[in-house]
mmCIF file of C-alpha atoms and ligand atoms in Angstrom:
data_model
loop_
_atom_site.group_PDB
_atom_site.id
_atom_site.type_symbol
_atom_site.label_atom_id
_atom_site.label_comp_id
_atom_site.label_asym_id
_atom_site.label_seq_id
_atom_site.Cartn_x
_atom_site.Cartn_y
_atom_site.Cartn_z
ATOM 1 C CA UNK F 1 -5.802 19.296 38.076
ATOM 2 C CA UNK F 2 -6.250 23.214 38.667
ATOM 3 C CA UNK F 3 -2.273 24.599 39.701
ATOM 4 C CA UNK F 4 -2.742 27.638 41.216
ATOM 5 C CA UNK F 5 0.053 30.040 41.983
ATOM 6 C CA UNK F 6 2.927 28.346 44.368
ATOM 7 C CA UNK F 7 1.133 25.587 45.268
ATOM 8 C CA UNK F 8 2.144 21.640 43.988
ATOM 9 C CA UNK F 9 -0.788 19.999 43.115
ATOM 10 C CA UNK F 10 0.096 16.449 42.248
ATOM 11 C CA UNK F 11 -2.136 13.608 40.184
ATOM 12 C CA UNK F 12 -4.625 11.786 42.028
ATOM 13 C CA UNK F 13 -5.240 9.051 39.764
ATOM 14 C CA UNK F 14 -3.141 6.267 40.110
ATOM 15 C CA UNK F 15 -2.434 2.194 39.449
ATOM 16 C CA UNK F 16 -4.313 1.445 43.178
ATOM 17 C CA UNK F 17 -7.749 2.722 41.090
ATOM 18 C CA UNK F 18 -7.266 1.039 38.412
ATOM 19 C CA UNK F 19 -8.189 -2.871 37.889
ATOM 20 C CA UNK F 20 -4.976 -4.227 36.577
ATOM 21 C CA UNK F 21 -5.538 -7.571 37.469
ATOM 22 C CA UNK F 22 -6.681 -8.643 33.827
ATOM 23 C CA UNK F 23 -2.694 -6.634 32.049
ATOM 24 C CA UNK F 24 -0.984 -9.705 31.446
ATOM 25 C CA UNK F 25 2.603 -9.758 33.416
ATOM 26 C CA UNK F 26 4.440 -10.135 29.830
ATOM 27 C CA UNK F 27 2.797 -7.096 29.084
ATOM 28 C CA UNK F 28 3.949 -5.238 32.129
ATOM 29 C CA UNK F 29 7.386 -6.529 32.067
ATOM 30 C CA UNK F 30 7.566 -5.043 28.221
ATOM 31 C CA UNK F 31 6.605 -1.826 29.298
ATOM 32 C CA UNK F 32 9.143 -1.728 31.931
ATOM 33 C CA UNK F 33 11.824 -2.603 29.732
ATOM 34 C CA UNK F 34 10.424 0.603 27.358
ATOM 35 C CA UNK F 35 10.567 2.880 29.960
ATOM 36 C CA UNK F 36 14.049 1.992 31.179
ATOM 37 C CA UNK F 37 15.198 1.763 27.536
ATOM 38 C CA UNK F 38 13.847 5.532 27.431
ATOM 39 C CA UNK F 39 15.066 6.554 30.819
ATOM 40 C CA UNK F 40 18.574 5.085 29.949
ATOM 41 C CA UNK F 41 18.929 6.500 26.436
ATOM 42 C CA UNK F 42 18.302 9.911 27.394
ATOM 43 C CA UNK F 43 20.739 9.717 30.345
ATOM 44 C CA UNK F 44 23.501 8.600 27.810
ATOM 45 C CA UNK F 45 22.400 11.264 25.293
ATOM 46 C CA UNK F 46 23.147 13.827 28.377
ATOM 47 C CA UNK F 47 26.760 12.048 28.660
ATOM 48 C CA UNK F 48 27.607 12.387 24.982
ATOM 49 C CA UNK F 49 25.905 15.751 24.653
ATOM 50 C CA UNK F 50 28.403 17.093 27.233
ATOM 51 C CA UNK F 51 31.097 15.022 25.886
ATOM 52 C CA UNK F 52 29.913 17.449 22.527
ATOM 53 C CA UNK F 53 29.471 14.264 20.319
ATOM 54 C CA UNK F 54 25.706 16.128 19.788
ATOM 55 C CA UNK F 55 25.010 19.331 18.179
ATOM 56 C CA UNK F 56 22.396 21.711 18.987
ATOM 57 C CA UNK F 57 19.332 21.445 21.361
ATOM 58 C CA UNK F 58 18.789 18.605 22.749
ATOM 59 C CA UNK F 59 15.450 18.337 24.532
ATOM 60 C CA UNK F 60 15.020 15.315 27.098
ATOM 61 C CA UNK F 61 12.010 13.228 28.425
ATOM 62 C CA UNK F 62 12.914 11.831 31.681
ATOM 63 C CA UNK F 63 10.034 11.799 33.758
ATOM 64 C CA UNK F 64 7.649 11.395 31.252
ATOM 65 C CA UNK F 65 8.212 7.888 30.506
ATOM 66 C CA UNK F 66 4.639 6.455 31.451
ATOM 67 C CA UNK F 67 3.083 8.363 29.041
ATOM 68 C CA UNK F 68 5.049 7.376 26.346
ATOM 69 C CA UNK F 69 5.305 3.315 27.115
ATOM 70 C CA UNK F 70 1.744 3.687 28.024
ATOM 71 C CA UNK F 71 0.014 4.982 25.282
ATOM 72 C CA UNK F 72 2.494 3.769 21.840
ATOM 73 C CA UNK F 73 2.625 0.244 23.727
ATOM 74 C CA UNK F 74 -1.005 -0.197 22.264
ATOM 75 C CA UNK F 75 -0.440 0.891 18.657
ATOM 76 C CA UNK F 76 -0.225 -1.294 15.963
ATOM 77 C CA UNK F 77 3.379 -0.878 13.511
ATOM 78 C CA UNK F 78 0.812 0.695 10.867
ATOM 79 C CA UNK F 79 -0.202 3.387 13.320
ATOM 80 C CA UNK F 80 0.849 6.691 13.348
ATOM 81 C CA UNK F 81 3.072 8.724 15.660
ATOM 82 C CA UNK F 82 3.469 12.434 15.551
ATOM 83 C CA UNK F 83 5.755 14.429 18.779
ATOM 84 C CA UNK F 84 7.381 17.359 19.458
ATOM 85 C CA UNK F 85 11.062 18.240 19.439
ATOM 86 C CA UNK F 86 11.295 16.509 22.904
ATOM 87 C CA UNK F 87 11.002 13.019 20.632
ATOM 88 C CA UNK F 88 13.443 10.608 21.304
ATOM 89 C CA UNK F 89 11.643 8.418 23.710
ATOM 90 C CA UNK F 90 8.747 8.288 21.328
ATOM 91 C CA UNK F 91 10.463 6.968 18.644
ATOM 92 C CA UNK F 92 11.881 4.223 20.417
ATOM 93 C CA UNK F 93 8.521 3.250 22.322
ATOM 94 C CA UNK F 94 7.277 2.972 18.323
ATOM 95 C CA UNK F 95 10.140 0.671 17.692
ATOM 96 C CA UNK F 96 13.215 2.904 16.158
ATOM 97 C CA UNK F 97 16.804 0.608 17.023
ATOM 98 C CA UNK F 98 18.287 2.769 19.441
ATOM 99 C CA UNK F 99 21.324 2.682 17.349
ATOM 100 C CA UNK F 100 19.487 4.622 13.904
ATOM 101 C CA UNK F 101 18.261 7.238 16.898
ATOM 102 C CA UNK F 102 21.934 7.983 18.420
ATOM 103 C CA UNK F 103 23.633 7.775 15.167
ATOM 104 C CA UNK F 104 20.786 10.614 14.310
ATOM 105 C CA UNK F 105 21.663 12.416 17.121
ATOM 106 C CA UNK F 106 26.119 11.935 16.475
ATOM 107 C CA UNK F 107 25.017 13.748 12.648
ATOM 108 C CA UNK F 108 25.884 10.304 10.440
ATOM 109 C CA UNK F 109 24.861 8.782 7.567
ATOM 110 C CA UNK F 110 23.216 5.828 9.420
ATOM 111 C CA UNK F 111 21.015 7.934 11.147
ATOM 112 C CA UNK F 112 17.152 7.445 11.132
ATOM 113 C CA UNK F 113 16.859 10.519 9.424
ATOM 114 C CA UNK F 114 20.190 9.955 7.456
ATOM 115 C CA UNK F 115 21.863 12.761 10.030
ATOM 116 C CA UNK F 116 20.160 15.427 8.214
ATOM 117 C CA UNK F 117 17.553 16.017 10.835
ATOM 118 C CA UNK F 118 19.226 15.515 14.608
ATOM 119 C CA UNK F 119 17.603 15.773 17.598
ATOM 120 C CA UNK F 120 14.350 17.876 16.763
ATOM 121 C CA UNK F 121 13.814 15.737 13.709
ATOM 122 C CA UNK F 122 13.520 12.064 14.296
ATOM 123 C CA UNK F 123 11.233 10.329 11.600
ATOM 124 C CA UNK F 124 10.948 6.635 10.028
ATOM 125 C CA UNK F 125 8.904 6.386 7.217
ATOM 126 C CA UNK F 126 9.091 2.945 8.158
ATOM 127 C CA UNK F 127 7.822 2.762 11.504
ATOM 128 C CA UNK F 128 5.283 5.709 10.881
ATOM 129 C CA UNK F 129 6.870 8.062 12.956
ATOM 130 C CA UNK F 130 6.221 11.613 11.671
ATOM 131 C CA UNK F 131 8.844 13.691 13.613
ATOM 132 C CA UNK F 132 9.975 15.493 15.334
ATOM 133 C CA UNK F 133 9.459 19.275 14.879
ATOM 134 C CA UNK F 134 11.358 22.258 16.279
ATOM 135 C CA UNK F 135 7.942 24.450 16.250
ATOM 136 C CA UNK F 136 5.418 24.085 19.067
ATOM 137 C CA UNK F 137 2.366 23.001 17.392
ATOM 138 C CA UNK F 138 3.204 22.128 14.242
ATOM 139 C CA UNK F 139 2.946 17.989 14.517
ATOM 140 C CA UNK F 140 -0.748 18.838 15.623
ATOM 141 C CA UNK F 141 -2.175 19.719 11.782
ATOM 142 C CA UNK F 142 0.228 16.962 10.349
ATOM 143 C CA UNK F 143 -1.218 14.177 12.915
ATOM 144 C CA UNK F 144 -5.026 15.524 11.817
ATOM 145 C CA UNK F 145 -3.818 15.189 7.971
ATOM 146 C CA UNK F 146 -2.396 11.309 8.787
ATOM 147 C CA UNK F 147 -5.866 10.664 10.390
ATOM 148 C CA UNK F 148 -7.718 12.003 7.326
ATOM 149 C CA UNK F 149 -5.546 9.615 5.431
ATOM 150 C CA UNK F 150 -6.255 6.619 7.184
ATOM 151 C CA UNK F 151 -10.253 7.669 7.219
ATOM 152 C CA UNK F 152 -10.045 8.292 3.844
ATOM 153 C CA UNK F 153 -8.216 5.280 2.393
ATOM 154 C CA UNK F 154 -10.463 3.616 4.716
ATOM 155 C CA UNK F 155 -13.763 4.747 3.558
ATOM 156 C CA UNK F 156 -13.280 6.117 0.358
ATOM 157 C CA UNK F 157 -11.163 4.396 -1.407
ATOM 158 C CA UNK F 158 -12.830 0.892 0.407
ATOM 159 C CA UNK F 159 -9.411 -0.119 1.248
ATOM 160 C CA UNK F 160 -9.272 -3.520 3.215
ATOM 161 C CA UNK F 161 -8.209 -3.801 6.974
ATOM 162 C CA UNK F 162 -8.745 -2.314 10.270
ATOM 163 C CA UNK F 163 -8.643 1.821 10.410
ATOM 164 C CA UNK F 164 -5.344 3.485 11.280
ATOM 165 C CA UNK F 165 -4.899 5.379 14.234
ATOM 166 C CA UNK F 166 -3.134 8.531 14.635
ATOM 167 C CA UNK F 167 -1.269 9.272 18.135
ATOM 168 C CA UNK F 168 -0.176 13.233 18.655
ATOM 169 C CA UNK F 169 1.729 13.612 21.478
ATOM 170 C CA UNK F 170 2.417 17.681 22.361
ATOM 171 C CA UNK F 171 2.883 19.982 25.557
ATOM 172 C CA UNK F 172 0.889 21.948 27.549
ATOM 173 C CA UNK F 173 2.262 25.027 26.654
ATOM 174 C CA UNK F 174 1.375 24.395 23.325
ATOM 175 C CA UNK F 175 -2.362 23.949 23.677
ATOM 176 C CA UNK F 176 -2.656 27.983 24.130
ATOM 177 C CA UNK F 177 -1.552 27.672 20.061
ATOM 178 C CA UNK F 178 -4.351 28.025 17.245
ATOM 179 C CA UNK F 179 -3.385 25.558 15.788
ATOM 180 C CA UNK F 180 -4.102 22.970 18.994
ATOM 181 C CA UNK F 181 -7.979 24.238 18.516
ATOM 182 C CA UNK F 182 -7.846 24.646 14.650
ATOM 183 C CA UNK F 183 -7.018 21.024 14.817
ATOM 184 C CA UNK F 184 -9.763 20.006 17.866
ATOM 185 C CA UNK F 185 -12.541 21.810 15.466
ATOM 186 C CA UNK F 186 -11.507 19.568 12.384
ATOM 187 C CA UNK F 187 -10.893 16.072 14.403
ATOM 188 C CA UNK F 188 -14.703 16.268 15.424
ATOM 189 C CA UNK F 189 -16.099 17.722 12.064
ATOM 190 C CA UNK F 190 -14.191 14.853 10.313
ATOM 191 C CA UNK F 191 -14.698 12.275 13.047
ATOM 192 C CA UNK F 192 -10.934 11.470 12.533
ATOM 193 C CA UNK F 193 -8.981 8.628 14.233
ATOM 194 C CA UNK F 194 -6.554 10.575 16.068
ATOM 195 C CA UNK F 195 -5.453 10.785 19.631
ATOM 196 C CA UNK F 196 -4.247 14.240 21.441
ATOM 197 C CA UNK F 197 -1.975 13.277 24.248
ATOM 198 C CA UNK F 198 -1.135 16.646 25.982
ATOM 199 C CA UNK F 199 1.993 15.680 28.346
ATOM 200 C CA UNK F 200 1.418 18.422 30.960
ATOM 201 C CA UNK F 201 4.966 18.724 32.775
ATOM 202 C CA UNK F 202 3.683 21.859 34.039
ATOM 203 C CA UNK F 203 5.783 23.774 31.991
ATOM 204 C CA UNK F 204 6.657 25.449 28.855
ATOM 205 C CA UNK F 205 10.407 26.315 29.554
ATOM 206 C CA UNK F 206 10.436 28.745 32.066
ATOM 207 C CA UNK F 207 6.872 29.435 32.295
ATOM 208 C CA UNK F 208 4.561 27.929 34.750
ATOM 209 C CA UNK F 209 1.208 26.249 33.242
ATOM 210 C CA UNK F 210 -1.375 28.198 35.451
ATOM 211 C CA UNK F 211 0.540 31.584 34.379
ATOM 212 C CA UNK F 212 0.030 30.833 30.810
ATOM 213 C CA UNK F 213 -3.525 29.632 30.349
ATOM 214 C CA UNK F 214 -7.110 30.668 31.192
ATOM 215 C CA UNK F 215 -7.973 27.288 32.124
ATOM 216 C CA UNK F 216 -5.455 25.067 33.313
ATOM 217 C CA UNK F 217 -7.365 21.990 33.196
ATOM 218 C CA UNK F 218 -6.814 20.910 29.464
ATOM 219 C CA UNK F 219 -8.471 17.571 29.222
ATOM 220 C CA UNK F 220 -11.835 20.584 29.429
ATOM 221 C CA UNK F 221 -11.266 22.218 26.454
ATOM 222 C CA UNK F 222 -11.660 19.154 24.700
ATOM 223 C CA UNK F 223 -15.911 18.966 25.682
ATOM 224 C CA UNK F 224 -15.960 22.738 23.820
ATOM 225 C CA UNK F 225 -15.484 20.822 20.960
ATOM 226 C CA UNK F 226 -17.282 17.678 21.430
ATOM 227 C CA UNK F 227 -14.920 15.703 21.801
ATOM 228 C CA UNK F 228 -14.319 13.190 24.947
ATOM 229 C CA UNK F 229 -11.436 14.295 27.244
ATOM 230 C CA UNK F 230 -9.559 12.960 30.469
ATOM 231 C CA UNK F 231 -6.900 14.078 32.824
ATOM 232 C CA UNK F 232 -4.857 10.798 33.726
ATOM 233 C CA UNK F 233 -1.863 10.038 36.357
ATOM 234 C CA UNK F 234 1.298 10.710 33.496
ATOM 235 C CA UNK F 235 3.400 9.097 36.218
ATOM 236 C CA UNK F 236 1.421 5.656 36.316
ATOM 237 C CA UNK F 237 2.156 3.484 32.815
ATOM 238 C CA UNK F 238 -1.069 1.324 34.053
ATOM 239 C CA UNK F 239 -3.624 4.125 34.308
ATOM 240 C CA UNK F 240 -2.108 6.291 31.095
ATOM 241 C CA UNK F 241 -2.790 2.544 29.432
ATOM 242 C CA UNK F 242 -6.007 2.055 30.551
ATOM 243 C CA UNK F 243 -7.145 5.694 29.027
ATOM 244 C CA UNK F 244 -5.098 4.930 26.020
ATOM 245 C CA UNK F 245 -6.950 1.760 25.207
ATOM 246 C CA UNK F 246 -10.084 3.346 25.273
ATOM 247 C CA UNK F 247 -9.416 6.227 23.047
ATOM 248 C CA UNK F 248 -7.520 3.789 20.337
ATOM 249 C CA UNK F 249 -10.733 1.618 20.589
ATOM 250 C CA UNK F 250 -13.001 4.555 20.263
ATOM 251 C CA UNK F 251 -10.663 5.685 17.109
ATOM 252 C CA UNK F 252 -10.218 2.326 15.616
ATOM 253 C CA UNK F 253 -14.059 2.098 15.526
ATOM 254 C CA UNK F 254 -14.419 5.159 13.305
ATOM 255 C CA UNK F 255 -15.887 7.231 16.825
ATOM 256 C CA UNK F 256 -13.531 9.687 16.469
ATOM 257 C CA UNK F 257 -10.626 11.502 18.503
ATOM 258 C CA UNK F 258 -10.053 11.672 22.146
ATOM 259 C CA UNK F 259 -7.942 14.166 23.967
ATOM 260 C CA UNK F 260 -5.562 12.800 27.046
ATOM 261 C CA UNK F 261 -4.259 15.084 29.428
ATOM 262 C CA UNK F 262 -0.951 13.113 31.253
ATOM 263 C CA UNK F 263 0.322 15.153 34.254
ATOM 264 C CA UNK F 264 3.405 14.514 34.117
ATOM 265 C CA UNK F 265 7.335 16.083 35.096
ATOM 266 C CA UNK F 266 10.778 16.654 33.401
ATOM 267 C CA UNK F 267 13.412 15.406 35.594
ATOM 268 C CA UNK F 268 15.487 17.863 33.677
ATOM 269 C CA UNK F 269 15.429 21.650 32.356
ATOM 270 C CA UNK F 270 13.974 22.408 29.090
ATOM 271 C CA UNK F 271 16.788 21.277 27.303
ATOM 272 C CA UNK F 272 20.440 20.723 27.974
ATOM 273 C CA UNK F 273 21.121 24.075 27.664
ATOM 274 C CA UNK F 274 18.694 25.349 30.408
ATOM 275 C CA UNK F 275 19.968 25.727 34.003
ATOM 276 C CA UNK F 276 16.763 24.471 35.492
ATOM 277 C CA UNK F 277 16.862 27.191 37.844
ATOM 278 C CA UNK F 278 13.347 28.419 37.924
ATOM 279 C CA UNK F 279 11.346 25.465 39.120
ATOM 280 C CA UNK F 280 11.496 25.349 42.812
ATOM 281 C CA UNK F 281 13.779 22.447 44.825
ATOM 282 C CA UNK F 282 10.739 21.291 46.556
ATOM 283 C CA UNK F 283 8.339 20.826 43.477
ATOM 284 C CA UNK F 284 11.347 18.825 42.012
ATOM 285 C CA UNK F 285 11.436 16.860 44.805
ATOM 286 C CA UNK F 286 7.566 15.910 44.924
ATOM 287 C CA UNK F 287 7.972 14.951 40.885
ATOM 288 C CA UNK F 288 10.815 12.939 41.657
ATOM 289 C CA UNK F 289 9.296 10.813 44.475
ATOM 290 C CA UNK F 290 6.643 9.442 41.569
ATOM 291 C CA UNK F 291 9.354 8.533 39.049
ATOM 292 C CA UNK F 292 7.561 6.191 36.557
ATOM 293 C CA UNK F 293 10.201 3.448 36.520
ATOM 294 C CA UNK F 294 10.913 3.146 39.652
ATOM 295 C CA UNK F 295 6.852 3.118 40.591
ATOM 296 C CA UNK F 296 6.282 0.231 37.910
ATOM 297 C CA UNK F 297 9.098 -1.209 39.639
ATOM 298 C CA UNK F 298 7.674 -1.376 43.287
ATOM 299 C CA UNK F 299 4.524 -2.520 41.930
ATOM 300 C CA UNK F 300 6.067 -5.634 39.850
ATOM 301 C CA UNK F 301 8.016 -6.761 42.154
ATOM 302 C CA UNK F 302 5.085 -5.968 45.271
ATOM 303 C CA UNK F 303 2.414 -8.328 43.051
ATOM 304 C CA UNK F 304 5.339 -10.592 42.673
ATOM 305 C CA UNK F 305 5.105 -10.043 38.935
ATOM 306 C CA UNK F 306 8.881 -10.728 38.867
ATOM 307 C CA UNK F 307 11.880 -11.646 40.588
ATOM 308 C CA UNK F 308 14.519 -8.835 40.996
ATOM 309 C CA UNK F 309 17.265 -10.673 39.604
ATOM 310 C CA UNK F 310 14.839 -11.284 36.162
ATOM 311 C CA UNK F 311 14.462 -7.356 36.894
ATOM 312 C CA UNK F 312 18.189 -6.665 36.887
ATOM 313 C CA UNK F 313 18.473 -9.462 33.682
ATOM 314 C CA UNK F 314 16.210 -6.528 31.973
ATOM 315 C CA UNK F 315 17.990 -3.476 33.132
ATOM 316 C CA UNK F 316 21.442 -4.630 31.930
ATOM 317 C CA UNK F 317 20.087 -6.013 28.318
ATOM 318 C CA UNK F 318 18.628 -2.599 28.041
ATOM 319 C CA UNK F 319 22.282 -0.883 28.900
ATOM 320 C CA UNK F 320 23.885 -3.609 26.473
ATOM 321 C CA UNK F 321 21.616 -2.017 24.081
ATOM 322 C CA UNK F 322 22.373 1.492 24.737
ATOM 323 C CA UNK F 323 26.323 0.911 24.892
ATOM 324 C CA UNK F 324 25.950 -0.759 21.724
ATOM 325 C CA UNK F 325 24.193 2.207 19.999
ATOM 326 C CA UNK F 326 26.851 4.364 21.066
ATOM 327 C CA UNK F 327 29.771 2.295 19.387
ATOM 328 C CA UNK F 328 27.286 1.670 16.386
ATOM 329 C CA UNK F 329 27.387 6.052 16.029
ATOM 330 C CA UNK F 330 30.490 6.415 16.994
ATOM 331 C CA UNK F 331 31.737 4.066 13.594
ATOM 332 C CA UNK F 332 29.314 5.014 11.536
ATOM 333 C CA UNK F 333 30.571 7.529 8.340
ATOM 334 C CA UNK F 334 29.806 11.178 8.188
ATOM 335 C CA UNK F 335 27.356 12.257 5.645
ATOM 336 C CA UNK F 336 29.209 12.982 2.227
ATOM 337 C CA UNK F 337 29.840 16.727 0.379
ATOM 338 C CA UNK F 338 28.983 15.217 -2.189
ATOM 339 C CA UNK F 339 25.512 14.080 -0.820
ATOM 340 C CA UNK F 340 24.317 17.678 0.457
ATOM 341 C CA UNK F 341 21.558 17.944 -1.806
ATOM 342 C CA UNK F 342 20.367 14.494 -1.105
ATOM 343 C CA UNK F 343 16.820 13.560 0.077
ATOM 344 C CA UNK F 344 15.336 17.380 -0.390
ATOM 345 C CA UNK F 345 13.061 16.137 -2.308
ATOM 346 C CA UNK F 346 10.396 13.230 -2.632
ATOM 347 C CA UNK F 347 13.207 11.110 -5.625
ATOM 348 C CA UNK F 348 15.558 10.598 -3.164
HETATM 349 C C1 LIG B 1 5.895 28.326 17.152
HETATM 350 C C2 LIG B 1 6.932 28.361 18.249
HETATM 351 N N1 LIG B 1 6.924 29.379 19.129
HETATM 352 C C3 LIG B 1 7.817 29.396 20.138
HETATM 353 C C4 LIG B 1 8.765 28.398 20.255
HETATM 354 C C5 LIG B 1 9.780 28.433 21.400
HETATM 355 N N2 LIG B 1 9.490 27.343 22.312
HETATM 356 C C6 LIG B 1 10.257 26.225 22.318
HETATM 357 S S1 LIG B 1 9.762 25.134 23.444
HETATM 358 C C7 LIG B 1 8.523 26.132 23.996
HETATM 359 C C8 LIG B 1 7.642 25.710 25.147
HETATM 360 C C9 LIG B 1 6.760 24.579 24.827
HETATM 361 O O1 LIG B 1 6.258 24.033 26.000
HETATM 362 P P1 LIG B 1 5.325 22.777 26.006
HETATM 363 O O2 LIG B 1 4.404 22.782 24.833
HETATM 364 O O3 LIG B 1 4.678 22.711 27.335
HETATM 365 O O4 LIG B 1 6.295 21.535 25.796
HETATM 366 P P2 LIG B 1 7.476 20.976 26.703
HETATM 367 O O5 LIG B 1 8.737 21.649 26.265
HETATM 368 O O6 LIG B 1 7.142 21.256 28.119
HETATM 369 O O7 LIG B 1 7.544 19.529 26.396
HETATM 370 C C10 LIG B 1 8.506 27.316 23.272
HETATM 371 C C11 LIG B 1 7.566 28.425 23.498
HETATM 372 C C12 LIG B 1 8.739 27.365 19.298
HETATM 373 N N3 LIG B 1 9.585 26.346 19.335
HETATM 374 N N4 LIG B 1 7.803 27.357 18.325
#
């Protein structure tokens, strides 16, 4: 998609192109319930921010819930995830208990990241999830580095089992950062299984994509390099699924990496802190009318996937869920004194 200066150009892409016929409806229904479990969690993480039970920045992802749901769906637990300080939504999708993520967020000792991290720092060892990181960019040469890994252990050290797969999720204002095509150059020299998944909200705090960037279609930077790339519908779980599943077969194969480009939208500013006052009411508005959720919604319930009331059984185990993070935070202890120096380094 090529945004040119005050115009709204929105994706063209969408579920009515794509054969969905053979996505089984369990499948659909589960990423539903993902994408409400993100949409709700950051909507309570605004409530307690402004309550001040959060410290900090606090960057949300409404809006960009398809891309998410749709791409991390497909991973196996032994995957890889790498995001972006914007990374609560992404841990959850790769299967972090809400209640370890808001406890991270409240600063306790129960935390994912034992409250030392916070918002811009989410990781799990344990569910492969890298972070998290407050610098634009920087998950980009740590995803490449998990992908050698996996292709290493793989082939070099004839380790047993399928190939890992390495998912990097970033922004579009970060692909005008050396390290985005550092990290391009090496994927295809390496043939690495990793995935680039540029969410392109359009932009990089207050600064419009097509201001920023000689060529605002990013899924073309990717041929430069030799690599395959492809703009998708970020609004449309279906469609950002059926890309996903190619590039995770392609990398799972030992092909090598793939580049997405989602178009997607915040529903919020930047972060909590930001106004929002420089995108325009109207481009808002044209986001908003292709909310994610509520389009997966129309279509379940249109192809009679499932009943509302099954619908509303989902929405309200998902709020159960949140509430119950909330009071799990809200008990759990503070990190000691005496533990300051804790987990700096790798004994811990
Ligand atoms: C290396 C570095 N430079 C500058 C910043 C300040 N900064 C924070 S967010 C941001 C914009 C990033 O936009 P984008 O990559 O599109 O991601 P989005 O916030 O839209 O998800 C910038 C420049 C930073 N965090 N790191």
């Amino acid at each position: 998609m090529c945004k040119t200066k005050n115009q709204i150009n929105l994706p063209v892409m969408s579920i009515q192109d794509i054969d969905c016929g053979n996505i089984d409806a369990d499948i659909i229904l589960s990423l539903y319930e993902d994408m409400l479990l993100g949409r709700y969690f950051e909507d309570m993480c605004a409530q307690m921010y402004y309550r001040g039970r959060m410290f900090g920045f606090v960057h949300l992802y409404n809006g960009q819930e398809a891309v998410s749901s749709g791409v991390i769906k497909l991973l196996n637990p032994s995957d890889y995830v790498c995001s972006t300080y914007r990374d609560h939504v992404h841990a959850l999708s790769k299967g972090v208990e809400p209640k370890y993520l808001m406890s991270e967020l409240f600063g306790k000792e129960t935390g994912c990241s034992k409250g030392r991290g916070g918002s811009m720092h989410i990781f799990s060892a344990q569910h492969n999830f890298l972070g998290g990181f407050a610098f634009i960019g920087e998950g980009i040469p740590v995803a490449v580095g998990a992908a050698f890994q996996s292709m290493y252990t793989k082939h070099i050290l004839n380790q047993d089992g399928l190939l890992g797969v390495t998912v990097c999720f970033f922004g579009d204002g970060t692909t005008n950062n050396g390290q985005f095509f550092e990290c391009l150059n090496m994927s295809v020299l390496w043939k690495l299984p990793v995935i680039f998944v540029v969410e392109n909200n359009q932009w990089a705090i207050g600064m419009a994509h097509h201001r920023a960037t000689s060529l605002p279609e990013i899924y073309k930077k990717a041929q430069v390099f030799g690599l395959p790339g492809i703009e998708v519908d970020g609004m449309d779980v279906l469609a950002v699924r059926s890309v996903a599943s190619v590039a995770i077969d392609r990398a799972r194969l030992g092909h090598g990496p793939s580049l997405i480009e989602a178009l997607t939208y915040r529903f919020r500013g930047h972060s909590l802190a930001d106004p929002d006052e420089l995108r325009s009411r109207q481009e808002k508005n044209a986001w908003i009318a292709r909310d994610p959720v509520k389009k997966l919604k129309k279509y379940i319930i249109d192809h009679n996937i499932s009943s509302s009331k099954n619908l509303t059984l989902i929405e309200s185990r998902v709020k159960n869920r949140i509430n119950d993070s909330v009071d799990f935070a809200l008990s759990s202890p503070e990190p000691s004194i005496n533990d300051l120096k804790r987990y700096l380094f790798v004994e811990d």
